[in-house]
């Protein structure tokens, strides 16, 4: 029961309180870039959930069974980014062979994920927060879900914005930023939910 | 374009933050004060300059297919150097910037300049581009940092400049303020460009 409680606390913290996009400022490029439509936002979100969970798992193993025993912690950044880059490549190839339909849906988003700082961010945060193996995997999963949630919400808002009357020089990116600010303000309300 | 133009284009015309919207994550995350903004700007400029130099020197040896991983390794090496030097000599700043120092690796501005400029141009031009873009990035960070620090704390570089009766707009320092200040500045930039 205690384990279940910890998992719920971790989920609420990762999805709402410390939302990766709105509270930690990670993964802003895809957040602004791929949120013009709900469909593509959902596709990107799914790909990110998948890669973040995988990346959390593998970087935790690398840190604890490779870098720490060999005392190579200073190589952390290089090791993690290479792992993520090859992981994304691997995932892309596996999905392409085994699930062509899924590949069609996610395909264009996968290469973009390598430079999504949310993925490297979650890997480093797992190590910094000294999470256990299980917690790391779950943190990756929930952080991905939080990312997808705000990405899809943003997609919905921006579909409406298309037809809204916005001053010419505020069209596109600037108004998206202001909307993100309003969303961040709403998410600040979750800050009281500390465990 | 002459070398001088390569140097100055990043200041305003092709400013990496306001015009090209690259490197948004560190821009919004670390600009709670001018001091952090300058630190982040300097660190990114150093990495960008060094990465541009190395990549323009070795561009002939890198096979086109694996160029992105090669660029990432070069960038990650310099980020590791910055991380260690800062940790040793500027521990306070290192703590403030936190996770965003290793995340310079996935700053799309640096990879973007490597891919779009250093891999196609000679050494001198790449150096000019690296310095120019780095300074442009720092300028943008300092502008956002100043606005947020003045509004949110009534201070500039830690010195109180507002009258004693000033009520700080706390939201400017919190996450929503970053998005809104950024959106307004991008809108103003669009307005200036149009005239």
mmCIF file of C-alpha atoms in Angstrom:
data_model
loop_
_atom_site.group_PDB
_atom_site.id
_atom_site.type_symbol
_atom_site.label_atom_id
_atom_site.label_comp_id
_atom_site.label_asym_id
_atom_site.label_seq_id
_atom_site.Cartn_x
_atom_site.Cartn_y
_atom_site.Cartn_z
ATOM 1 C CA UNK A 1 0.000 0.000 0.000
ATOM 2 C CA UNK A 2 2.866 2.305 0.839
ATOM 3 C CA UNK A 3 4.373 1.613 -2.581
ATOM 4 C CA UNK A 4 1.079 2.497 -4.239
ATOM 5 C CA UNK A 5 0.969 5.770 -2.316
ATOM 6 C CA UNK A 6 4.475 6.650 -3.453
ATOM 7 C CA UNK A 7 3.572 5.922 -7.062
ATOM 8 C CA UNK A 8 0.505 8.166 -6.905
ATOM 9 C CA UNK A 9 2.582 10.945 -5.316
ATOM 10 C CA UNK A 10 5.204 10.570 -8.022
ATOM 11 C CA UNK A 11 2.539 10.664 -10.726
ATOM 12 C CA UNK A 12 0.878 13.830 -9.432
ATOM 13 C CA UNK A 13 4.236 15.531 -8.939
ATOM 14 C CA UNK A 14 5.509 14.659 -12.431
ATOM 15 C CA UNK A 15 2.272 15.337 -14.324
ATOM 16 C CA UNK A 16 0.909 18.417 -12.564
ATOM 17 C CA UNK A 17 3.108 20.042 -9.925
ATOM 18 C CA UNK A 18 6.450 19.861 -11.727
ATOM 19 C CA UNK A 19 5.046 19.610 -15.225
ATOM 20 C CA UNK A 20 7.995 19.280 -17.588
ATOM 21 C CA UNK A 21 6.886 21.963 -20.001
ATOM 22 C CA UNK A 22 5.125 24.534 -17.858
ATOM 23 C CA UNK A 23 7.093 24.331 -14.615
ATOM 24 C CA UNK A 24 10.501 22.988 -15.612
ATOM 25 C CA UNK A 25 10.757 24.553 -19.106
ATOM 26 C CA UNK A 26 11.859 21.324 -20.751
ATOM 27 C CA UNK A 27 10.786 20.319 -24.249
ATOM 28 C CA UNK A 28 9.618 23.758 -25.340
ATOM 29 C CA UNK A 29 10.677 23.371 -28.973
ATOM 30 C CA UNK A 30 8.220 20.564 -29.778
ATOM 31 C CA UNK A 31 5.668 22.211 -27.469
ATOM 32 C CA UNK A 32 5.623 25.306 -29.682
ATOM 33 C CA UNK A 33 6.550 23.558 -32.923
ATOM 34 C CA UNK A 34 4.205 20.552 -33.059
ATOM 35 C CA UNK A 35 1.145 21.928 -31.281
ATOM 36 C CA UNK A 36 -0.658 23.423 -34.268
ATOM 37 C CA UNK A 37 -3.063 20.457 -34.541
ATOM 38 C CA UNK A 38 -4.445 18.046 -31.944
ATOM 39 C CA UNK A 39 -3.649 14.968 -34.092
ATOM 40 C CA UNK A 40 0.021 15.705 -34.535
ATOM 41 C CA UNK A 41 0.280 16.805 -30.896
ATOM 42 C CA UNK A 42 -1.085 13.430 -29.812
ATOM 43 C CA UNK A 43 1.297 11.565 -32.141
ATOM 44 C CA UNK A 44 4.296 13.479 -30.844
ATOM 45 C CA UNK A 45 3.144 12.963 -27.265
ATOM 46 C CA UNK A 46 2.886 9.198 -27.685
ATOM 47 C CA UNK A 47 6.363 9.029 -29.214
ATOM 48 C CA UNK A 48 7.765 11.108 -26.346
ATOM 49 C CA UNK A 49 6.107 8.959 -23.646
ATOM 50 C CA UNK A 50 7.633 5.875 -25.233
ATOM 51 C CA UNK A 51 11.140 7.299 -25.648
ATOM 52 C CA UNK A 52 11.191 8.943 -22.211
ATOM 53 C CA UNK A 53 10.246 5.697 -20.466
ATOM 54 C CA UNK A 54 12.857 3.739 -22.430
ATOM 55 C CA UNK A 55 15.503 6.422 -21.889
ATOM 56 C CA UNK A 56 14.845 6.527 -18.123
ATOM 57 C CA UNK A 57 15.239 2.761 -17.926
ATOM 58 C CA UNK A 58 18.435 2.508 -19.947
ATOM 59 C CA UNK A 59 20.241 5.592 -18.619
ATOM 60 C CA UNK A 60 19.580 4.423 -15.042
ATOM 61 C CA UNK A 61 21.198 1.073 -15.839
ATOM 62 C CA UNK A 62 24.141 2.784 -17.545
ATOM 63 C CA UNK A 63 24.681 5.200 -14.658
ATOM 64 C CA UNK A 64 24.519 2.589 -11.910
ATOM 65 C CA UNK A 65 26.156 -0.427 -13.547
ATOM 66 C CA UNK A 66 28.636 1.228 -15.913
ATOM 67 C CA UNK A 67 29.556 4.802 -14.998
ATOM 68 C CA UNK A 68 29.604 4.506 -11.198
ATOM 69 C CA UNK A 69 31.604 1.214 -10.956
ATOM 70 C CA UNK A 70 34.129 2.572 -13.470
ATOM 71 C CA UNK A 71 34.121 6.030 -11.810
ATOM 72 C CA UNK A 72 33.302 7.717 -15.078
ATOM 73 C CA UNK A 73 30.502 9.986 -13.826
ATOM 74 C CA UNK A 74 32.065 12.974 -15.590
ATOM 75 C CA UNK A 75 31.170 11.299 -18.884
ATOM 76 C CA UNK A 76 27.485 11.338 -17.890
ATOM 77 C CA UNK A 77 26.368 14.005 -20.375
ATOM 78 C CA UNK A 78 28.152 12.415 -23.330
ATOM 79 C CA UNK A 79 27.088 8.888 -22.424
ATOM 80 C CA UNK A 80 23.442 9.855 -21.928
ATOM 81 C CA UNK A 81 23.047 11.867 -25.111
ATOM 82 C CA UNK A 82 24.654 9.107 -27.179
ATOM 83 C CA UNK A 83 22.399 6.539 -25.528
ATOM 84 C CA UNK A 84 19.327 8.618 -26.305
ATOM 85 C CA UNK A 85 20.386 9.250 -29.899
ATOM 86 C CA UNK A 86 21.001 5.553 -30.570
ATOM 87 C CA UNK A 87 17.864 4.584 -28.665
ATOM 88 C CA UNK A 88 15.738 6.841 -30.836
ATOM 89 C CA UNK A 89 17.352 5.372 -33.941
ATOM 90 C CA UNK A 90 16.750 1.827 -32.670
ATOM 91 C CA UNK A 91 13.143 2.530 -31.738
ATOM 92 C CA UNK A 92 12.578 4.009 -35.173
ATOM 93 C CA UNK A 93 13.958 0.913 -36.934
ATOM 94 C CA UNK A 94 12.088 -1.547 -34.706
ATOM 95 C CA UNK A 95 8.766 0.224 -35.126
ATOM 96 C CA UNK A 96 9.293 0.478 -38.861
ATOM 97 C CA UNK A 97 9.788 -3.319 -39.136
ATOM 98 C CA UNK A 98 7.189 -4.509 -36.630
ATOM 99 C CA UNK A 99 4.389 -1.949 -36.763
ATOM 100 C CA UNK A 100 4.265 -0.021 -40.040
ATOM 101 C CA UNK A 101 0.962 1.614 -39.096
ATOM 102 C CA UNK A 102 2.406 2.993 -35.867
ATOM 103 C CA UNK A 103 5.535 4.031 -37.748
ATOM 104 C CA UNK A 104 3.425 6.045 -40.159
ATOM 105 C CA UNK A 105 1.754 7.820 -37.258
ATOM 106 C CA UNK A 106 4.931 8.504 -35.248
ATOM 107 C CA UNK A 107 7.555 8.396 -37.985
ATOM 108 C CA UNK A 108 8.138 12.075 -38.606
ATOM 109 C CA UNK A 109 8.325 12.865 -34.899
ATOM 110 C CA UNK A 110 10.894 10.279 -33.872
ATOM 111 C CA UNK A 111 14.089 11.948 -35.192
ATOM 112 C CA UNK A 112 13.028 15.216 -33.559
ATOM 113 C CA UNK A 113 13.013 13.588 -30.151
ATOM 114 C CA UNK A 114 16.805 13.257 -29.943
ATOM 115 C CA UNK A 115 17.151 16.990 -29.424
ATOM 116 C CA UNK A 116 14.102 17.214 -27.162
ATOM 117 C CA UNK A 117 15.632 18.373 -23.919
ATOM 118 C CA UNK A 118 12.835 16.738 -21.921
ATOM 119 C CA UNK A 119 14.337 13.315 -22.645
ATOM 120 C CA UNK A 120 17.874 14.163 -21.523
ATOM 121 C CA UNK A 121 16.324 16.207 -18.724
ATOM 122 C CA UNK A 122 14.382 13.288 -17.301
ATOM 123 C CA UNK A 123 17.473 11.083 -17.448
ATOM 124 C CA UNK A 124 19.582 13.605 -15.517
ATOM 125 C CA UNK A 125 16.798 14.396 -13.039
ATOM 126 C CA UNK A 126 16.397 10.685 -12.255
ATOM 127 C CA UNK A 127 20.050 10.523 -11.286
ATOM 128 C CA UNK A 128 20.017 13.825 -9.376
ATOM 129 C CA UNK A 129 16.916 12.880 -7.377
ATOM 130 C CA UNK A 130 18.514 9.484 -6.628
ATOM 131 C CA UNK A 131 15.443 7.549 -7.715
ATOM 132 C CA UNK A 132 15.413 3.770 -7.507
ATOM 133 C CA UNK A 133 15.123 1.738 -10.696
ATOM 134 C CA UNK A 134 11.339 1.431 -10.508
ATOM 135 C CA UNK A 135 10.890 5.098 -9.605
ATOM 136 C CA UNK A 136 13.054 6.142 -12.547
ATOM 137 C CA UNK A 137 10.960 4.175 -15.016
ATOM 138 C CA UNK A 138 7.720 5.539 -13.562
ATOM 139 C CA UNK A 139 9.084 9.081 -13.447
ATOM 140 C CA UNK A 140 9.942 8.822 -17.156
ATOM 141 C CA UNK A 141 6.467 7.498 -17.931
ATOM 142 C CA UNK A 142 4.587 10.119 -15.892
ATOM 143 C CA UNK A 143 6.755 12.982 -17.134
ATOM 144 C CA UNK A 144 5.941 11.864 -20.675
ATOM 145 C CA UNK A 145 2.233 11.781 -19.841
ATOM 146 C CA UNK A 146 2.455 15.295 -18.391
ATOM 147 C CA UNK A 147 4.195 16.488 -21.538
ATOM 148 C CA UNK A 148 1.520 14.892 -23.750
ATOM 149 C CA UNK A 149 -1.270 16.400 -21.651
ATOM 150 C CA UNK A 150 -0.118 20.000 -22.098
ATOM 151 C CA UNK A 151 0.853 19.384 -25.734
ATOM 152 C CA UNK A 152 -2.653 18.149 -26.590
ATOM 153 C CA UNK A 153 -4.313 20.945 -24.589
ATOM 154 C CA UNK A 154 -2.161 23.457 -26.449
ATOM 155 C CA UNK A 155 -3.084 21.817 -29.773
ATOM 156 C CA UNK A 156 -6.765 22.309 -28.964
ATOM 157 C CA UNK A 157 -6.283 25.954 -28.026
ATOM 158 C CA UNK A 158 -4.237 26.717 -31.123
ATOM 159 C CA UNK A 159 -6.849 25.157 -33.415
ATOM 160 C CA UNK A 160 -9.300 27.684 -31.969
ATOM 161 C CA UNK A 161 -6.742 30.498 -32.237
ATOM 162 C CA UNK A 162 -6.563 29.987 -36.025
ATOM 163 C CA UNK A 163 -9.919 31.700 -36.391
ATOM 164 C CA UNK A 164 -9.492 34.197 -33.567
ATOM 165 C CA UNK A 165 -8.769 37.847 -34.252
ATOM 166 C CA UNK A 166 -5.184 38.379 -33.204
ATOM 167 C CA UNK A 167 -3.143 41.549 -33.915
ATOM 168 C CA UNK A 168 -1.016 40.843 -37.001
ATOM 169 C CA UNK A 169 2.366 41.068 -35.322
ATOM 170 C CA UNK A 170 1.219 38.787 -32.475
ATOM 171 C CA UNK A 171 0.130 35.981 -34.839
ATOM 172 C CA UNK A 172 1.790 32.580 -34.584
ATOM 173 C CA UNK A 173 4.627 32.227 -32.108
ATOM 174 C CA UNK A 174 4.042 35.313 -29.887
ATOM 175 C CA UNK A 175 0.409 34.514 -29.131
ATOM 176 C CA UNK A 176 1.337 30.851 -28.552
ATOM 177 C CA UNK A 177 3.786 32.067 -25.895
ATOM 178 C CA UNK A 178 1.130 34.180 -24.179
ATOM 179 C CA UNK A 179 -1.279 31.229 -24.208
ATOM 180 C CA UNK A 180 1.468 29.051 -22.715
ATOM 181 C CA UNK A 181 1.881 31.690 -20.014
ATOM 182 C CA UNK A 182 -1.812 31.500 -19.170
ATOM 183 C CA UNK A 183 -1.619 27.699 -19.036
ATOM 184 C CA UNK A 184 1.425 27.896 -16.778
ATOM 185 C CA UNK A 185 -0.535 30.211 -14.490
ATOM 186 C CA UNK A 186 -3.338 27.655 -14.307
ATOM 187 C CA UNK A 187 -0.833 24.911 -13.534
ATOM 188 C CA UNK A 188 0.632 27.042 -10.733
ATOM 189 C CA UNK A 189 -2.577 26.187 -8.908
ATOM 190 C CA UNK A 190 -1.307 22.622 -8.518
ATOM 191 C CA UNK A 191 1.756 23.880 -6.643
ATOM 192 C CA UNK A 192 -0.133 23.515 -3.372
ATOM 193 C CA UNK A 193 -0.325 19.760 -3.863
ATOM 194 C CA UNK A 194 2.944 18.948 -2.124
ATOM 195 C CA UNK A 195 3.478 15.509 -0.684
ATOM 196 C CA UNK B 1 28.350 37.947 -46.946
ATOM 197 C CA UNK B 2 31.498 39.419 -45.464
ATOM 198 C CA UNK B 3 32.970 38.124 -42.234
ATOM 199 C CA UNK B 4 31.854 41.283 -40.460
ATOM 200 C CA UNK B 5 28.269 40.718 -41.538
ATOM 201 C CA UNK B 6 28.460 37.103 -40.341
ATOM 202 C CA UNK B 7 29.503 38.460 -36.965
ATOM 203 C CA UNK B 8 26.787 41.070 -36.567
ATOM 204 C CA UNK B 9 23.808 39.260 -38.115
ATOM 205 C CA UNK B 10 23.112 37.371 -34.890
ATOM 206 C CA UNK B 11 22.789 40.550 -32.803
ATOM 207 C CA UNK B 12 19.485 41.654 -34.218
ATOM 208 C CA UNK B 13 18.519 40.621 -37.767
ATOM 209 C CA UNK B 14 18.836 36.856 -37.250
ATOM 210 C CA UNK B 15 18.719 36.860 -33.472
ATOM 211 C CA UNK B 16 18.634 33.189 -32.470
ATOM 212 C CA UNK B 17 16.013 33.684 -29.749
ATOM 213 C CA UNK B 18 13.613 36.369 -30.926
ATOM 214 C CA UNK B 19 13.687 35.735 -34.679
ATOM 215 C CA UNK B 20 14.586 32.074 -35.089
ATOM 216 C CA UNK B 21 13.049 30.855 -31.788
ATOM 217 C CA UNK B 22 15.964 28.519 -31.099
ATOM 218 C CA UNK B 23 17.130 27.531 -27.635
ATOM 219 C CA UNK B 24 13.880 28.438 -25.918
ATOM 220 C CA UNK B 25 14.228 26.101 -22.948
ATOM 221 C CA UNK B 26 17.324 27.685 -21.355
ATOM 222 C CA UNK B 27 16.100 31.131 -22.410
ATOM 223 C CA UNK B 28 12.948 30.879 -20.372
ATOM 224 C CA UNK B 29 14.259 28.755 -17.530
ATOM 225 C CA UNK B 30 17.345 30.656 -16.382
ATOM 226 C CA UNK B 31 16.283 34.258 -16.962
ATOM 227 C CA UNK B 32 14.913 34.848 -13.473
ATOM 228 C CA UNK B 33 17.798 37.269 -12.904
ATOM 229 C CA UNK B 34 20.360 39.126 -15.019
ATOM 230 C CA UNK B 35 23.237 37.312 -13.342
ATOM 231 C CA UNK B 36 21.950 33.877 -14.346
ATOM 232 C CA UNK B 37 21.204 35.172 -17.845
ATOM 233 C CA UNK B 38 24.793 36.384 -18.321
ATOM 234 C CA UNK B 39 26.199 33.112 -16.959
ATOM 235 C CA UNK B 40 24.061 30.999 -19.270
ATOM 236 C CA UNK B 41 24.814 33.273 -22.228
ATOM 237 C CA UNK B 42 28.560 33.037 -21.661
ATOM 238 C CA UNK B 43 28.493 29.253 -21.232
ATOM 239 C CA UNK B 44 26.454 28.782 -24.410
ATOM 240 C CA UNK B 45 28.663 31.197 -26.364
ATOM 241 C CA UNK B 46 31.783 29.262 -25.344
ATOM 242 C CA UNK B 47 30.279 25.919 -26.363
ATOM 243 C CA UNK B 48 28.915 27.342 -29.609
ATOM 244 C CA UNK B 49 32.243 28.937 -30.563
ATOM 245 C CA UNK B 50 34.314 25.831 -29.772
ATOM 246 C CA UNK B 51 31.846 23.497 -31.491
ATOM 247 C CA UNK B 52 31.802 25.729 -34.583
ATOM 248 C CA UNK B 53 35.622 25.755 -34.737
ATOM 249 C CA UNK B 54 35.993 21.980 -34.388
ATOM 250 C CA UNK B 55 33.155 21.145 -36.748
ATOM 251 C CA UNK B 56 34.336 23.480 -39.482
ATOM 252 C CA UNK B 57 37.823 21.936 -39.155
ATOM 253 C CA UNK B 58 36.678 18.305 -39.329
ATOM 254 C CA UNK B 59 33.751 18.739 -41.719
ATOM 255 C CA UNK B 60 35.728 17.014 -44.486
ATOM 256 C CA UNK B 61 36.205 13.795 -42.489
ATOM 257 C CA UNK B 62 32.674 13.249 -41.196
ATOM 258 C CA UNK B 63 30.510 10.908 -43.297
ATOM 259 C CA UNK B 64 27.251 12.670 -44.111
ATOM 260 C CA UNK B 65 25.092 9.870 -42.689
ATOM 261 C CA UNK B 66 26.400 9.989 -39.137
ATOM 262 C CA UNK B 67 27.108 13.687 -38.939
ATOM 263 C CA UNK B 68 24.488 14.485 -36.300
ATOM 264 C CA UNK B 69 25.869 12.015 -33.702
ATOM 265 C CA UNK B 70 29.378 13.344 -34.471
ATOM 266 C CA UNK B 71 28.252 16.928 -33.872
ATOM 267 C CA UNK B 72 26.531 15.898 -30.650
ATOM 268 C CA UNK B 73 29.699 14.247 -29.313
ATOM 269 C CA UNK B 74 31.758 17.374 -30.094
ATOM 270 C CA UNK B 75 29.171 19.602 -28.400
ATOM 271 C CA UNK B 76 28.806 17.272 -25.404
ATOM 272 C CA UNK B 77 32.574 17.292 -24.819
ATOM 273 C CA UNK B 78 32.657 21.082 -24.568
ATOM 274 C CA UNK B 79 29.553 21.107 -22.375
ATOM 275 C CA UNK B 80 31.313 18.719 -20.002
ATOM 276 C CA UNK B 81 34.299 21.092 -19.877
ATOM 277 C CA UNK B 82 32.034 24.070 -19.091
ATOM 278 C CA UNK B 83 30.197 22.029 -16.465
ATOM 279 C CA UNK B 84 33.413 21.067 -14.663
ATOM 280 C CA UNK B 85 35.019 24.529 -14.868
ATOM 281 C CA UNK B 86 31.871 26.213 -13.561
ATOM 282 C CA UNK B 87 31.531 23.681 -10.776
ATOM 283 C CA UNK B 88 35.102 24.438 -9.687
ATOM 284 C CA UNK B 89 35.244 28.226 -10.023
ATOM 285 C CA UNK B 90 31.643 29.488 -9.961
ATOM 286 C CA UNK B 91 29.844 27.038 -7.643
ATOM 287 C CA UNK B 92 27.030 29.497 -6.839
ATOM 288 C CA UNK B 93 26.161 30.072 -10.505
ATOM 289 C CA UNK B 94 26.554 26.355 -11.188
ATOM 290 C CA UNK B 95 23.938 25.638 -8.539
ATOM 291 C CA UNK B 96 21.536 28.277 -9.883
ATOM 292 C CA UNK B 97 21.725 27.047 -13.473
ATOM 293 C CA UNK B 98 21.557 23.423 -12.288
ATOM 294 C CA UNK B 99 20.265 20.942 -14.811
ATOM 295 C CA UNK B 100 20.409 23.500 -17.620
ATOM 296 C CA UNK B 101 24.197 23.263 -17.926
ATOM 297 C CA UNK B 102 24.255 19.635 -19.123
ATOM 298 C CA UNK B 103 21.189 20.509 -21.198
ATOM 299 C CA UNK B 104 23.243 22.957 -23.307
ATOM 300 C CA UNK B 105 23.965 19.785 -25.321
ATOM 301 C CA UNK B 106 20.417 19.702 -26.630
ATOM 302 C CA UNK B 107 20.140 23.456 -27.128
ATOM 303 C CA UNK B 108 18.872 23.453 -30.699
ATOM 304 C CA UNK B 109 20.685 26.736 -31.387
ATOM 305 C CA UNK B 110 24.108 25.045 -31.112
ATOM 306 C CA UNK B 111 23.260 21.955 -33.132
ATOM 307 C CA UNK B 112 21.406 24.194 -35.580
ATOM 308 C CA UNK B 113 24.446 26.420 -36.202
ATOM 309 C CA UNK B 114 26.679 23.354 -36.550
ATOM 310 C CA UNK B 115 24.378 21.815 -39.134
ATOM 311 C CA UNK B 116 23.359 24.978 -40.967
ATOM 312 C CA UNK B 117 26.590 26.981 -40.856
ATOM 313 C CA UNK B 118 29.825 25.423 -39.542
ATOM 314 C CA UNK B 119 29.493 22.310 -41.688
ATOM 315 C CA UNK B 120 29.348 24.422 -44.846
ATOM 316 C CA UNK B 121 31.694 27.358 -44.184
ATOM 317 C CA UNK B 122 35.391 27.923 -43.547
ATOM 318 C CA UNK B 123 37.036 28.422 -40.170
ATOM 319 C CA UNK B 124 37.105 32.238 -40.052
ATOM 320 C CA UNK B 125 33.448 32.581 -40.977
ATOM 321 C CA UNK B 126 32.449 29.849 -38.526
ATOM 322 C CA UNK B 127 34.278 31.646 -35.718
ATOM 323 C CA UNK B 128 32.531 34.917 -36.612
ATOM 324 C CA UNK B 129 29.181 33.123 -36.745
ATOM 325 C CA UNK B 130 29.782 31.405 -33.398
ATOM 326 C CA UNK B 131 30.731 34.628 -31.615
ATOM 327 C CA UNK B 132 27.929 36.623 -33.244
ATOM 328 C CA UNK B 133 25.188 34.102 -32.525
ATOM 329 C CA UNK B 134 26.512 33.600 -28.995
ATOM 330 C CA UNK B 135 26.423 37.335 -28.304
ATOM 331 C CA UNK B 136 22.949 37.572 -29.850
ATOM 332 C CA UNK B 137 21.785 34.773 -27.562
ATOM 333 C CA UNK B 138 23.349 36.499 -24.537
ATOM 334 C CA UNK B 139 21.730 39.836 -25.463
ATOM 335 C CA UNK B 140 18.325 38.176 -25.692
ATOM 336 C CA UNK B 141 18.821 36.430 -22.351
ATOM 337 C CA UNK B 142 19.927 39.655 -20.657
ATOM 338 C CA UNK B 143 16.937 41.594 -22.036
ATOM 339 C CA UNK B 144 14.462 38.980 -20.790
ATOM 340 C CA UNK B 145 16.360 38.619 -17.516
ATOM 341 C CA UNK B 146 16.355 42.403 -16.918
ATOM 342 C CA UNK B 147 12.624 42.724 -17.541
ATOM 343 C CA UNK B 148 11.807 39.799 -15.264
ATOM 344 C CA UNK B 149 14.183 40.882 -12.508
ATOM 345 C CA UNK B 150 13.021 44.512 -12.540
ATOM 346 C CA UNK B 151 9.319 43.600 -12.617
ATOM 347 C CA UNK B 152 9.499 40.636 -10.305
ATOM 348 C CA UNK B 153 11.954 41.821 -7.662
ATOM 349 C CA UNK B 154 12.409 45.556 -8.304
ATOM 350 C CA UNK B 155 16.129 44.899 -8.626
ATOM 351 C CA UNK B 156 18.776 45.005 -11.327
ATOM 352 C CA UNK B 157 21.861 42.791 -10.911
ATOM 353 C CA UNK B 158 20.898 42.468 -7.254
ATOM 354 C CA UNK B 159 20.732 46.255 -6.608
ATOM 355 C CA UNK B 160 17.373 47.621 -5.573
ATOM 356 C CA UNK B 161 16.293 50.233 -8.117
ATOM 357 C CA UNK B 162 12.573 50.535 -7.456
ATOM 358 C CA UNK B 163 11.080 52.936 -4.884
ATOM 359 C CA UNK B 164 10.387 51.399 -1.498
ATOM 360 C CA UNK B 165 6.638 51.462 -2.095
ATOM 361 C CA UNK B 166 6.996 49.192 -5.186
ATOM 362 C CA UNK B 167 5.081 45.937 -4.940
ATOM 363 C CA UNK B 168 7.032 43.307 -6.909
ATOM 364 C CA UNK B 169 5.026 41.511 -9.604
ATOM 365 C CA UNK B 170 5.942 38.088 -8.325
ATOM 366 C CA UNK B 171 4.479 36.302 -11.333
ATOM 367 C CA UNK B 172 7.236 37.732 -13.571
ATOM 368 C CA UNK B 173 9.801 35.569 -11.789
ATOM 369 C CA UNK B 174 7.573 32.491 -11.796
ATOM 370 C CA UNK B 175 7.067 30.282 -14.853
ATOM 371 C CA UNK B 176 4.079 32.129 -16.427
ATOM 372 C CA UNK B 177 5.975 35.428 -16.465
ATOM 373 C CA UNK B 178 8.708 33.892 -18.623
ATOM 374 C CA UNK B 179 6.226 32.849 -21.304
ATOM 375 C CA UNK B 180 4.347 36.147 -21.296
ATOM 376 C CA UNK B 181 7.468 38.365 -21.398
ATOM 377 C CA UNK B 182 8.822 36.208 -24.225
ATOM 378 C CA UNK B 183 5.559 36.420 -26.183
ATOM 379 C CA UNK B 184 5.346 40.201 -25.851
ATOM 380 C CA UNK B 185 9.000 40.654 -26.873
ATOM 381 C CA UNK B 186 8.539 38.421 -29.936
ATOM 382 C CA UNK B 187 5.474 40.474 -30.902
ATOM 383 C CA UNK B 188 7.433 43.723 -30.579
ATOM 384 C CA UNK B 189 10.237 42.218 -32.665
ATOM 385 C CA UNK B 190 7.720 41.350 -35.426
ATOM 386 C CA UNK B 191 6.354 44.890 -35.286
ATOM 387 C CA UNK B 192 9.822 46.445 -35.650
ATOM 388 C CA UNK B 193 10.737 44.118 -38.526
ATOM 389 C CA UNK B 194 7.650 45.041 -40.479
ATOM 390 C CA UNK B 195 8.329 48.750 -40.455
#
